[in-house]
mmCIF file of C-alpha atoms in Angstrom:
data_model
loop_
_atom_site.group_PDB
_atom_site.id
_atom_site.type_symbol
_atom_site.label_atom_id
_atom_site.label_comp_id
_atom_site.label_asym_id
_atom_site.label_seq_id
_atom_site.Cartn_x
_atom_site.Cartn_y
_atom_site.Cartn_z
ATOM 1 C CA MET A 1 304.597 121.649 5.164
ATOM 2 C CA PHE A 2 307.381 118.999 5.136
ATOM 3 C CA LEU A 3 305.317 116.473 3.412
ATOM 4 C CA SER A 4 303.497 118.767 0.974
ATOM 5 C CA SER A 5 306.916 120.404 -0.095
ATOM 6 C CA LEU A 6 308.190 116.862 -0.971
ATOM 7 C CA PHE A 7 305.159 115.177 -2.476
ATOM 8 C CA PRO A 8 304.193 116.000 -6.148
ATOM 9 C CA SER A 9 300.363 116.475 -5.972
ATOM 10 C CA LYS A 10 298.554 113.879 -8.149
ATOM 11 C CA ILE A 11 295.094 115.034 -7.255
ATOM 12 C CA GLN A 12 294.378 118.578 -6.123
ATOM 13 C CA ASN A 13 290.787 118.260 -4.936
ATOM 14 C CA ARG A 14 289.748 120.392 -1.862
ATOM 15 C CA ILE A 15 287.973 118.334 0.788
ATOM 16 C CA THR A 16 285.759 119.187 3.644
ATOM 17 C CA SER A 17 286.224 118.642 7.328
ATOM 18 C CA ALA A 18 283.489 115.929 7.296
ATOM 19 C CA ASP A 19 285.618 114.035 4.825
ATOM 20 C CA LEU A 20 288.700 114.242 7.031
ATOM 21 C CA LEU A 21 286.713 113.019 10.045
ATOM 22 C CA SER A 22 285.302 110.030 8.101
ATOM 23 C CA MET A 23 288.966 108.985 7.482
ATOM 24 C CA ILE A 24 290.051 109.043 11.118
ATOM 25 C CA THR A 25 290.254 105.635 12.678
ATOM 26 C CA GLN A 26 287.789 105.362 15.545
ATOM 27 C CA GLY A 27 287.480 102.510 18.090
ATOM 28 C CA GLY A 28 283.789 103.766 18.746
ATOM 29 C CA GLN A 29 281.563 104.031 21.818
ATOM 30 C CA SER A 30 282.246 101.272 24.373
ATOM 31 C CA SER A 31 279.700 99.461 26.424
ATOM 32 C CA SER A 32 280.778 101.486 29.466
ATOM 33 C CA GLY A 33 279.934 104.773 27.776
ATOM 34 C CA MET A 34 283.466 105.772 27.136
ATOM 35 C CA SER A 35 284.493 106.905 23.692
ATOM 36 C CA VAL A 36 287.432 104.763 22.821
ATOM 37 C CA THR A 37 289.760 105.974 19.897
ATOM 38 C CA PRO A 38 293.536 105.171 19.370
ATOM 39 C CA ASP A 39 294.418 108.540 20.988
ATOM 40 C CA THR A 40 292.222 108.206 24.131
ATOM 41 C CA ALA A 41 293.151 104.464 24.437
ATOM 42 C CA LEU A 42 296.758 105.508 24.983
ATOM 43 C CA GLY A 43 295.509 107.089 28.237
ATOM 44 C CA THR A 44 295.260 103.723 29.577
ATOM 45 C CA SER A 45 298.560 102.619 31.063
ATOM 46 C CA ALA A 46 298.381 98.959 29.821
ATOM 47 C CA VAL A 47 297.672 100.094 26.164
ATOM 48 C CA TYR A 48 300.410 102.717 26.290
ATOM 49 C CA ALA A 49 302.799 100.196 27.695
ATOM 50 C CA CYS A 50 302.061 97.485 25.059
ATOM 51 C CA VAL A 51 302.460 100.013 22.158
ATOM 52 C CA LYS A 52 305.506 101.484 23.700
ATOM 53 C CA VAL A 53 307.270 98.121 24.260
ATOM 54 C CA ILE A 54 306.523 96.923 20.719
ATOM 55 C CA ALA A 55 307.520 100.324 18.994
ATOM 56 C CA GLU A 56 310.637 100.754 21.034
ATOM 57 C CA ASP A 57 312.016 97.283 20.507
ATOM 58 C CA ILE A 58 311.541 97.374 16.816
ATOM 59 C CA GLY A 59 312.993 100.942 16.677
ATOM 60 C CA LYS A 60 316.196 99.865 18.652
ATOM 61 C CA LEU A 61 316.966 96.516 16.974
ATOM 62 C CA PRO A 62 319.454 96.736 14.005
ATOM 63 C CA CYS A 63 317.815 96.027 10.734
ATOM 64 C CA ILE A 64 320.514 94.516 8.359
ATOM 65 C CA LEU A 65 320.353 94.494 4.681
ATOM 66 C CA TYR A 66 322.138 91.202 3.696
ATOM 67 C CA ARG A 67 323.421 90.016 0.355
ATOM 68 C CA ARG A 68 323.410 86.374 -0.717
ATOM 69 C CA THR A 69 326.797 85.111 -1.770
ATOM 70 C CA MET A 70 328.631 81.815 -2.618
ATOM 71 C CA LYS A 71 331.742 80.732 -0.624
ATOM 72 C CA ASN A 72 333.490 77.388 -1.143
ATOM 73 C CA GLY A 73 330.588 76.244 -3.246
ATOM 74 C CA ARG A 74 327.937 77.059 -0.563
ATOM 75 C CA GLU A 75 325.432 79.831 -0.132
ATOM 76 C CA THR A 76 326.285 82.196 2.706
ATOM 77 C CA ARG A 77 325.429 85.859 3.283
ATOM 78 C CA GLU A 78 327.181 89.262 4.053
ATOM 79 C CA ARG A 79 326.209 92.725 5.072
ATOM 80 C CA ALA A 80 325.459 94.854 2.077
ATOM 81 C CA THR A 81 326.862 98.003 3.648
ATOM 82 C CA ASP A 82 327.682 99.375 0.133
ATOM 83 C CA HIS A 83 323.880 99.351 -0.950
ATOM 84 C CA PRO A 84 322.201 102.704 -0.778
ATOM 85 C CA LEU A 85 319.308 101.217 1.177
ATOM 86 C CA TYR A 86 321.555 100.354 4.138
ATOM 87 C CA LYS A 87 322.142 103.961 4.898
ATOM 88 C CA VAL A 88 318.526 104.854 4.458
ATOM 89 C CA VAL A 89 317.281 102.026 6.740
ATOM 90 C CA ASN A 90 320.012 102.297 9.391
ATOM 91 C CA VAL A 91 321.316 105.853 9.268
ATOM 92 C CA LYS A 92 318.947 108.433 7.889
ATOM 93 C CA PRO A 93 315.468 107.448 6.741
ATOM 94 C CA ASN A 94 314.563 111.061 6.195
ATOM 95 C CA ARG A 95 315.722 114.508 7.111
ATOM 96 C CA LEU A 96 313.564 114.732 10.194
ATOM 97 C CA LEU A 97 313.761 111.316 11.835
ATOM 98 C CA THR A 98 316.404 108.943 13.088
ATOM 99 C CA PRO A 99 315.965 105.147 12.378
ATOM 100 C CA MET A 100 314.631 104.582 15.960
ATOM 101 C CA ASN A 101 312.248 107.474 15.796
ATOM 102 C CA TYR A 102 311.019 106.462 12.281
ATOM 103 C CA ARG A 103 310.340 102.779 13.098
ATOM 104 C CA GLU A 104 308.774 103.744 16.411
ATOM 105 C CA MET A 105 306.261 106.080 14.629
ATOM 106 C CA ILE A 106 305.278 103.463 11.940
ATOM 107 C CA SER A 107 305.227 100.616 14.581
ATOM 108 C CA THR A 108 302.922 102.768 16.757
ATOM 109 C CA ALA A 109 300.633 103.212 13.856
ATOM 110 C CA VAL A 110 300.395 99.589 13.127
ATOM 111 C CA ALA A 111 299.815 98.731 16.772
ATOM 112 C CA LEU A 112 297.011 101.124 17.208
ATOM 113 C CA ARG A 113 295.468 101.479 13.731
ATOM 114 C CA GLY A 114 296.429 98.416 11.783
ATOM 115 C CA ASN A 115 298.485 100.109 9.163
ATOM 116 C CA GLY A 116 301.708 101.983 9.016
ATOM 117 C CA CYS A 117 302.576 103.625 5.611
ATOM 118 C CA SER A 118 305.565 105.604 4.273
ATOM 119 C CA PHE A 119 305.988 107.344 1.128
ATOM 120 C CA ILE A 120 309.017 105.903 -0.846
ATOM 121 C CA ASN A 121 310.887 109.149 -2.241
ATOM 122 C CA ARG A 122 312.819 107.741 -5.310
ATOM 123 C CA VAL A 123 315.151 109.920 -7.227
ATOM 124 C CA GLY A 124 317.464 109.687 -10.312
ATOM 125 C CA ARG A 125 317.262 107.603 -13.370
ATOM 126 C CA ASN A 126 317.875 104.405 -11.409
ATOM 127 C CA ARG A 127 314.996 105.387 -9.069
ATOM 128 C CA GLU A 128 317.243 105.091 -6.106
ATOM 129 C CA VAL A 129 315.423 105.268 -2.840
ATOM 130 C CA LYS A 130 316.469 108.469 -0.975
ATOM 131 C CA GLU A 131 313.867 108.911 1.946
ATOM 132 C CA LEU A 132 311.023 106.964 3.661
ATOM 133 C CA ILE A 133 308.481 109.719 4.825
ATOM 134 C CA PRO A 134 305.797 108.404 7.165
ATOM 135 C CA LEU A 135 302.193 109.320 6.282
ATOM 136 C CA HIS A 136 300.028 110.142 9.258
ATOM 137 C CA PRO A 137 297.494 107.279 9.633
ATOM 138 C CA ASP A 138 294.493 109.599 10.587
ATOM 139 C CA ARG A 139 294.871 111.339 7.257
ATOM 140 C CA LEU A 140 295.261 108.229 5.259
ATOM 141 C CA GLU A 141 292.618 106.091 3.423
ATOM 142 C CA ILE A 142 293.461 102.752 1.910
ATOM 143 C CA LYS A 143 291.437 101.530 -0.989
ATOM 144 C CA LEU A 144 291.475 98.744 -3.597
ATOM 145 C CA SER A 145 291.306 99.408 -7.302
ATOM 146 C CA ASP A 146 289.442 97.352 -9.863
ATOM 147 C CA ALA A 147 292.813 95.860 -11.068
ATOM 148 C CA GLY A 148 293.297 94.444 -7.512
ATOM 149 C CA ASP A 149 296.153 96.916 -6.410
ATOM 150 C CA ARG A 150 296.054 99.197 -3.422
ATOM 151 C CA TYR A 151 295.960 102.931 -3.672
ATOM 152 C CA TYR A 152 296.222 105.545 -0.831
ATOM 153 C CA ASN A 153 294.374 108.790 -0.580
ATOM 154 C CA TYR A 154 296.335 111.151 1.618
ATOM 155 C CA ILE A 155 295.355 114.618 3.024
ATOM 156 C CA ASN A 156 298.336 116.939 3.664
ATOM 157 C CA ASP A 157 298.369 119.482 6.247
ATOM 158 C CA LYS A 158 296.794 122.141 3.903
ATOM 159 C CA GLY A 159 293.697 120.060 3.485
ATOM 160 C CA VAL A 160 294.759 118.905 -0.220
ATOM 161 C CA SER A 161 294.076 115.355 -1.187
ATOM 162 C CA GLN A 162 296.891 113.287 -2.929
ATOM 163 C CA THR A 163 296.786 109.838 -4.337
ATOM 164 C CA PHE A 164 299.717 107.485 -4.009
ATOM 165 C CA TYR A 165 300.064 104.039 -5.662
ATOM 166 C CA GLN A 166 301.283 100.749 -4.205
ATOM 167 C CA LYS A 167 304.674 100.902 -5.773
ATOM 168 C CA ASP A 168 305.389 104.273 -4.005
ATOM 169 C CA ILE A 169 304.311 103.113 -0.520
ATOM 170 C CA LEU A 170 306.022 100.977 2.166
ATOM 171 C CA HIS A 171 302.983 99.453 3.825
ATOM 172 C CA VAL A 172 303.487 97.601 7.174
ATOM 173 C CA MET A 173 300.204 95.919 7.752
ATOM 174 C CA GLY A 174 298.843 94.294 10.972
ATOM 175 C CA LEU A 175 296.115 91.657 11.161
ATOM 176 C CA THR A 176 293.921 91.800 8.076
ATOM 177 C CA LEU A 177 290.480 90.509 7.275
ATOM 178 C CA ASP A 178 290.334 91.645 3.616
ATOM 179 C CA GLY A 179 293.891 91.127 2.456
ATOM 180 C CA TRP A 180 294.686 94.761 1.660
ATOM 181 C CA SER A 181 294.139 96.643 4.924
ATOM 182 C CA GLY A 182 294.916 95.950 8.460
ATOM 183 C CA VAL A 183 292.290 96.164 11.360
ATOM 184 C CA SER A 184 292.699 98.341 14.317
ATOM 185 C CA PRO A 185 293.157 96.407 17.582
ATOM 186 C CA ILE A 186 291.314 99.382 19.355
ATOM 187 C CA LYS A 187 288.254 98.638 17.429
ATOM 188 C CA TYR A 188 287.839 95.091 18.793
ATOM 189 C CA ALA A 189 289.325 96.057 22.258
ATOM 190 C CA LYS A 190 287.017 99.110 22.806
ATOM 191 C CA ASP A 191 284.930 97.564 25.503
ATOM 192 C CA VAL A 192 287.961 96.261 27.552
ATOM 193 C CA ILE A 193 289.650 99.495 27.156
ATOM 194 C CA GLY A 194 286.516 101.474 27.854
ATOM 195 C CA LEU A 195 286.079 99.569 31.201
ATOM 196 C CA SER A 196 289.702 100.418 32.038
ATOM 197 C CA LEU A 197 288.990 104.087 31.224
ATOM 198 C CA ALA A 198 285.840 104.033 33.257
ATOM 199 C CA THR A 199 287.495 102.537 36.351
ATOM 200 C CA GLU A 200 290.351 105.247 36.086
ATOM 201 C CA ARG A 201 287.692 108.059 35.868
ATOM 202 C CA HIS A 202 285.900 106.561 38.861
ATOM 203 C CA GLY A 203 288.998 106.485 40.940
ATOM 204 C CA ALA A 204 289.892 110.087 39.891
ATOM 205 C CA LYS A 205 286.466 111.316 41.005
ATOM 206 C CA VAL A 206 286.930 109.446 44.388
ATOM 207 C CA PHE A 207 290.153 111.163 45.124
ATOM 208 C CA THR A 208 288.812 114.501 43.838
ATOM 209 C CA ASN A 209 286.536 114.199 46.874
ATOM 210 C CA GLY A 210 289.587 113.437 49.123
ATOM 211 C CA ALA A 211 288.723 109.672 48.897
ATOM 212 C CA ARG A 212 285.588 110.518 50.923
ATOM 213 C CA LEU A 213 282.572 108.543 50.271
ATOM 214 C CA GLY A 214 279.047 109.891 49.808
ATOM 215 C CA GLY A 215 276.638 110.416 52.711
ATOM 216 C CA ILE A 216 273.368 111.909 54.012
ATOM 217 C CA LEU A 217 272.999 115.296 55.674
ATOM 218 C CA THR A 218 269.901 115.389 57.897
ATOM 219 C CA THR A 219 268.109 118.038 59.667
ATOM 220 C CA PRO A 220 264.968 118.363 61.750
ATOM 221 C CA ALA A 221 264.055 121.565 59.930
ATOM 222 C CA LYS A 222 261.616 121.559 56.907
ATOM 223 C CA PHE A 223 262.601 123.491 53.854
ATOM 224 C CA LYS A 224 259.809 125.585 52.180
ATOM 225 C CA ASP A 225 261.787 126.062 49.031
ATOM 226 C CA PRO A 226 262.863 122.819 47.356
ATOM 227 C CA LYS A 227 265.960 124.637 46.033
ATOM 228 C CA THR A 228 267.247 125.060 49.534
ATOM 229 C CA SER A 229 268.181 121.374 50.025
ATOM 230 C CA ALA A 230 269.922 121.352 46.670
ATOM 231 C CA LEU A 231 272.008 124.563 47.575
ATOM 232 C CA LEU A 232 272.860 123.196 51.017
ATOM 233 C CA SER A 233 274.189 119.911 49.409
ATOM 234 C CA LYS A 234 276.203 121.822 47.031
ATOM 235 C CA GLU A 235 277.605 124.204 49.550
ATOM 236 C CA PHE A 236 278.439 121.186 51.826
ATOM 237 C CA ASP A 237 280.369 119.374 48.923
ATOM 238 C CA GLU A 238 282.381 122.455 48.018
ATOM 239 C CA LYS A 239 283.424 122.772 51.577
ATOM 240 C CA THR A 240 284.392 119.171 52.072
ATOM 241 C CA SER A 241 285.926 118.027 48.662
ATOM 242 C CA GLY A 242 288.912 118.821 46.437
ATOM 243 C CA GLU A 243 291.197 121.354 48.124
ATOM 244 C CA ASN A 244 288.878 121.466 51.175
ATOM 245 C CA ALA A 245 288.874 117.812 51.712
ATOM 246 C CA HIS A 246 289.435 116.697 55.284
ATOM 247 C CA SER A 247 288.710 120.309 56.551
ATOM 248 C CA THR A 248 286.586 120.942 59.619
ATOM 249 C CA ILE A 249 283.116 122.529 59.243
ATOM 250 C CA VAL A 250 280.492 123.491 61.750
ATOM 251 C CA LEU A 251 276.947 122.054 61.369
ATOM 252 C CA GLU A 252 274.055 124.223 62.546
ATOM 253 C CA GLU A 253 270.395 123.778 63.307
ATOM 254 C CA ASN A 254 270.921 120.224 64.743
ATOM 255 C CA MET A 255 272.246 118.920 61.292
ATOM 256 C CA LYS A 256 273.796 115.503 61.250
ATOM 257 C CA TRP A 257 276.222 113.858 58.879
ATOM 258 C CA GLU A 258 275.783 110.189 58.210
ATOM 259 C CA LYS A 259 278.372 108.444 55.950
ATOM 260 C CA VAL A 260 277.402 105.726 53.639
ATOM 261 C CA SER A 261 279.368 102.637 54.047
ATOM 262 C CA MET A 262 281.502 101.179 51.148
ATOM 263 C CA THR A 263 279.738 98.977 48.856
ATOM 264 C CA SER A 264 280.857 95.562 47.358
ATOM 265 C CA ASP A 265 281.466 97.426 44.035
ATOM 266 C CA ASP A 266 283.624 99.929 45.666
ATOM 267 C CA ALA A 267 285.656 97.175 47.393
ATOM 268 C CA GLN A 268 286.309 95.440 44.077
ATOM 269 C CA TYR A 269 287.705 98.629 42.376
ATOM 270 C CA LEU A 270 291.259 97.599 42.635
ATOM 271 C CA GLU A 271 290.533 94.071 41.531
ATOM 272 C CA THR A 272 288.755 95.316 38.426
ATOM 273 C CA ARG A 273 291.718 97.550 37.446
ATOM 274 C CA GLN A 274 294.260 94.619 37.997
ATOM 275 C CA PHE A 275 292.009 92.297 35.988
ATOM 276 C CA GLN A 276 292.053 94.850 32.961
ATOM 277 C CA ILE A 277 295.746 94.497 32.575
ATOM 278 C CA PRO A 278 295.998 90.933 31.307
ATOM 279 C CA GLU A 279 292.818 91.529 29.297
ATOM 280 C CA ILE A 280 294.320 94.445 27.369
ATOM 281 C CA ALA A 281 297.667 92.695 27.092
ATOM 282 C CA ARG A 282 296.120 89.745 25.179
ATOM 283 C CA PHE A 283 295.227 91.879 22.127
ATOM 284 C CA TRP A 284 298.871 92.458 21.570
ATOM 285 C CA ARG A 285 300.160 88.968 22.924
ATOM 286 C CA MET A 286 302.226 91.035 25.426
ATOM 287 C CA PRO A 287 303.745 89.173 28.361
ATOM 288 C CA LEU A 288 302.725 90.820 31.524
ATOM 289 C CA HIS A 289 306.271 91.262 32.864
ATOM 290 C CA LYS A 290 307.114 93.391 29.850
ATOM 291 C CA ILE A 291 304.469 96.040 30.916
ATOM 292 C CA GLY A 292 305.326 96.095 34.540
ATOM 293 C CA ASP A 293 303.111 93.421 35.959
ATOM 294 C CA LEU A 294 305.276 91.036 37.734
ATOM 295 C CA THR A 295 302.571 89.346 39.978
ATOM 296 C CA LYS A 296 303.312 85.897 38.159
ATOM 297 C CA SER A 297 307.052 86.314 37.442
ATOM 298 C CA THR A 298 309.939 85.162 39.425
ATOM 299 C CA ASN A 299 313.726 85.425 39.183
ATOM 300 C CA ASN A 300 313.642 81.696 37.979
ATOM 301 C CA ASN A 301 311.367 82.128 34.976
ATOM 302 C CA ILE A 302 311.807 85.705 33.887
ATOM 303 C CA GLU A 303 314.666 84.863 31.429
ATOM 304 C CA HIS A 304 312.466 82.308 29.789
ATOM 305 C CA GLN A 305 309.570 84.776 29.558
ATOM 306 C CA ALA A 306 311.907 87.151 27.754
ATOM 307 C CA ILE A 307 312.610 84.735 25.274
ATOM 308 C CA GLU A 308 308.913 83.810 24.961
ATOM 309 C CA TYR A 309 308.232 87.621 24.264
ATOM 310 C CA VAL A 310 310.696 87.567 21.445
ATOM 311 C CA VAL A 311 309.397 84.427 19.778
ATOM 312 C CA ASP A 312 305.781 84.718 20.310
ATOM 313 C CA CYS A 313 305.107 88.558 20.414
ATOM 314 C CA LEU A 314 307.827 90.602 18.760
ATOM 315 C CA GLY A 315 308.764 88.014 16.176
ATOM 316 C CA SER A 316 305.549 88.435 14.079
ATOM 317 C CA TRP A 317 305.939 92.210 14.136
ATOM 318 C CA LEU A 318 309.526 91.798 12.924
ATOM 319 C CA ALA A 319 308.457 89.480 10.015
ATOM 320 C CA ARG A 320 305.831 92.204 8.847
ATOM 321 C CA TRP A 321 308.647 94.679 8.669
ATOM 322 C CA GLU A 322 311.069 92.454 6.873
ATOM 323 C CA GLN A 323 308.570 91.181 4.421
ATOM 324 C CA ALA A 324 307.104 94.692 3.594
ATOM 325 C CA MET A 325 310.725 96.081 3.119
ATOM 326 C CA ASN A 326 311.871 93.173 0.923
ATOM 327 C CA ILE A 327 308.659 93.620 -1.405
ATOM 328 C CA SER A 328 308.496 97.448 -1.439
ATOM 329 C CA LEU A 329 312.182 98.603 -1.227
ATOM 330 C CA LEU A 330 313.911 96.082 -3.371
ATOM 331 C CA THR A 331 313.332 95.629 -7.140
ATOM 332 C CA GLY A 332 312.362 92.252 -8.397
ATOM 333 C CA LYS A 333 315.909 91.380 -9.505
ATOM 334 C CA GLU A 334 317.380 92.552 -6.178
ATOM 335 C CA GLN A 335 314.986 90.325 -4.255
ATOM 336 C CA ASP A 336 316.904 87.350 -5.483
ATOM 337 C CA GLU A 337 320.212 88.691 -4.120
ATOM 338 C CA TYR A 338 319.182 90.894 -1.069
ATOM 339 C CA PHE A 339 317.040 90.493 1.969
ATOM 340 C CA PHE A 340 316.376 92.403 5.354
ATOM 341 C CA GLU A 341 316.552 90.858 8.693
ATOM 342 C CA PHE A 342 316.426 92.243 12.229
ATOM 343 C CA LEU A 343 319.093 91.085 14.749
ATOM 344 C CA VAL A 344 317.401 89.933 17.878
ATOM 345 C CA ASP A 345 320.428 88.435 19.565
ATOM 346 C CA GLY A 346 320.630 91.355 22.010
ATOM 347 C CA LEU A 347 317.105 90.564 23.271
ATOM 348 C CA LEU A 348 317.927 86.919 23.626
ATOM 349 C CA ARG A 349 321.140 87.353 25.533
ATOM 350 C CA GLY A 350 321.215 85.524 28.856
ATOM 351 C CA ASP A 351 323.377 86.401 31.863
ATOM 352 C CA ILE A 352 327.171 86.370 31.371
ATOM 353 C CA LYS A 353 327.726 82.900 32.857
ATOM 354 C CA ASN A 354 325.337 81.292 30.379
ATOM 355 C CA ARG A 355 326.532 83.289 27.429
ATOM 356 C CA TYR A 356 330.157 82.298 28.029
ATOM 357 C CA GLU A 357 329.264 78.608 28.524
ATOM 358 C CA ALA A 358 327.401 78.705 25.327
ATOM 359 C CA TYR A 359 330.299 80.328 23.510
ATOM 360 C CA SER A 360 332.681 77.902 24.917
ATOM 361 C CA ARG A 361 330.579 74.965 23.687
ATOM 362 C CA GLY A 362 330.310 76.501 20.177
ATOM 363 C CA ILE A 363 333.980 77.082 19.905
ATOM 364 C CA LEU A 364 334.880 73.658 21.091
ATOM 365 C CA ALA A 365 332.357 72.050 18.784
ATOM 366 C CA GLY A 366 333.842 73.994 15.812
ATOM 367 C CA PHE A 367 330.686 75.749 14.693
ATOM 368 C CA LEU A 368 331.720 79.164 16.189
ATOM 369 C CA THR A 369 335.026 80.905 15.835
ATOM 370 C CA ARG A 370 336.485 82.993 18.678
ATOM 371 C CA ASN A 371 336.204 86.158 16.869
ATOM 372 C CA GLU A 372 332.557 85.604 16.128
ATOM 373 C CA CYS A 373 332.068 85.356 19.963
ATOM 374 C CA ARG A 374 334.077 88.435 20.612
ATOM 375 C CA LYS A 375 331.805 90.251 18.069
ATOM 376 C CA LYS A 376 328.776 89.190 19.852
ATOM 377 C CA GLU A 377 330.294 90.757 23.019
ATOM 378 C CA ASN A 378 331.154 93.858 21.199
ATOM 379 C CA LEU A 379 334.857 93.159 21.614
ATOM 380 C CA GLU A 380 337.561 94.021 19.006
ATOM 381 C CA TRP A 381 338.723 91.549 16.260
ATOM 382 C CA ILE A 382 341.964 89.640 17.053
ATOM 383 C CA GLU A 383 344.132 88.310 14.310
ATOM 384 C CA GLY A 384 344.355 84.529 14.230
ATOM 385 C CA LEU A 385 340.971 83.726 15.870
ATOM 386 C CA ASP A 386 338.983 83.523 12.771
ATOM 387 C CA ASP A 387 339.567 79.702 12.065
ATOM 388 C CA PRO A 388 337.231 77.243 13.776
ATOM 389 C CA LEU A 389 338.760 74.762 16.132
ATOM 390 C CA THR A 390 338.201 71.104 15.427
ATOM 391 C CA PRO A 391 338.106 68.606 18.158
ATOM 392 C CA VAL A 392 340.725 65.789 17.800
ATOM 393 C CA ASN A 393 337.968 63.075 17.870
ATOM 394 C CA MET A 394 336.377 64.722 14.633
ATOM 395 C CA PHE A 395 339.300 64.314 12.362
ATOM 396 C CA VAL A 396 338.462 62.264 9.239
ATOM 397 C CA GLY A 397 339.961 61.473 6.019
ATOM 398 C CA SER A 398 343.623 62.198 5.271
ATOM 399 C CA GLU A 399 344.599 64.006 8.557
ATOM 400 C CA PRO A 400 344.572 60.829 10.729
ATOM 401 C CA GLN A 401 346.389 58.923 7.930
ATOM 402 C CA GLN A 402 349.127 61.583 7.871
ATOM 403 C CA GLN A 403 349.402 61.375 11.671
ATOM 404 C CA GLU A 404 349.607 57.602 11.508
ATOM 405 C CA ASN A 405 352.381 57.886 8.798
ATOM 406 C CA GLY A 406 354.272 60.523 10.872
ATOM 407 C CA ASN A 407 354.147 58.103 13.862
ATOM 408 C CA THR A 408 355.443 55.165 11.734
ATOM 409 C CA GLU A 409 358.399 57.182 10.482
ATOM 410 C CA GLU A 410 359.283 58.161 13.999
ATOM 411 C CA GLN A 411 359.130 54.647 15.172
ATOM 412 C CA ASN A 412 361.339 53.540 12.409
ATOM 413 C CA GLY A 413 363.786 56.176 12.977
ATOM 414 C CA GLN A 414 364.182 54.945 16.547
#
């Protein structure tokens, strides 16, 4: 209702449920026999963790709109807080979602389905961007026109199809094979994820039976009715599994229970589950320590692994966001003056000792001011700390000459 109340319907053609199902992104049937889709894949802890880490980090990072300016004949930049887009991106993307929730939702769609799209709601004569409204990826079909432009068929919650054009959509796209639509990682990871789901189901069944292995129930008696043995087996399972696991039962008619020993496949169950974690993480280039697997992490290398995550994993996701917003939200003229950029300093912060040592070097070398360092530590601005310090051995030009003249005058005066 929210989306349909805002979007002007361009095409009002009723569609069938079969059309809707054909648009849903499916991973497909895995070799293990498990059906793997973006939704079922989230039932695997490694997939959920990878997607959650990426989406949450993109959501919590400040996304700054900068303005290119000239200062002392050199190009620099400043935050364009007076631009309407600054508030849309950082304060209120739409009337339902916070910036964190909005970027989480779109990033999750890209990580699972390869595409994350939002309708750009522009208003007024100047076509100012007022809202960014996410489109549910399972109701969206991306196509390419004969002219080479993308267009988007969307089905609202009433089952009515609407068409949007490239200029009206903010499209964050993942890995692409055709140049106009991203591919779902789930499609290519379906066998790996399917195996993980199958092992989880196997483990659940084992514990449903009270972690009891199967066995053989023998009796010297012969059953005339073949159904008798099946009924006896069923009754025995009901009394020794589930809530009745580990309970005591009485065997009659000289019956004996023989437990089947654990097979090598059962013994490798935990190893199989552990192996699936890095296999899944590779599809998102996710370092294992970020999803709770610390088997190969130590206190000595965890900081470097955190930097590796920002550079090798998160950096490409942030670049997708920045470039998509630059192209879709800024006009051609504005693109020469403005640009978006995420601040990742918070993720790259070391411990307090290393940070303060780095600040000290920057201040003494003259490329950092004391107020800039205070700002990085979320401390208040102090007057008089905005000028960079210059080491004495770096003075060039007239200043050393002035000092020499001053010293000569002092000597003459004496």
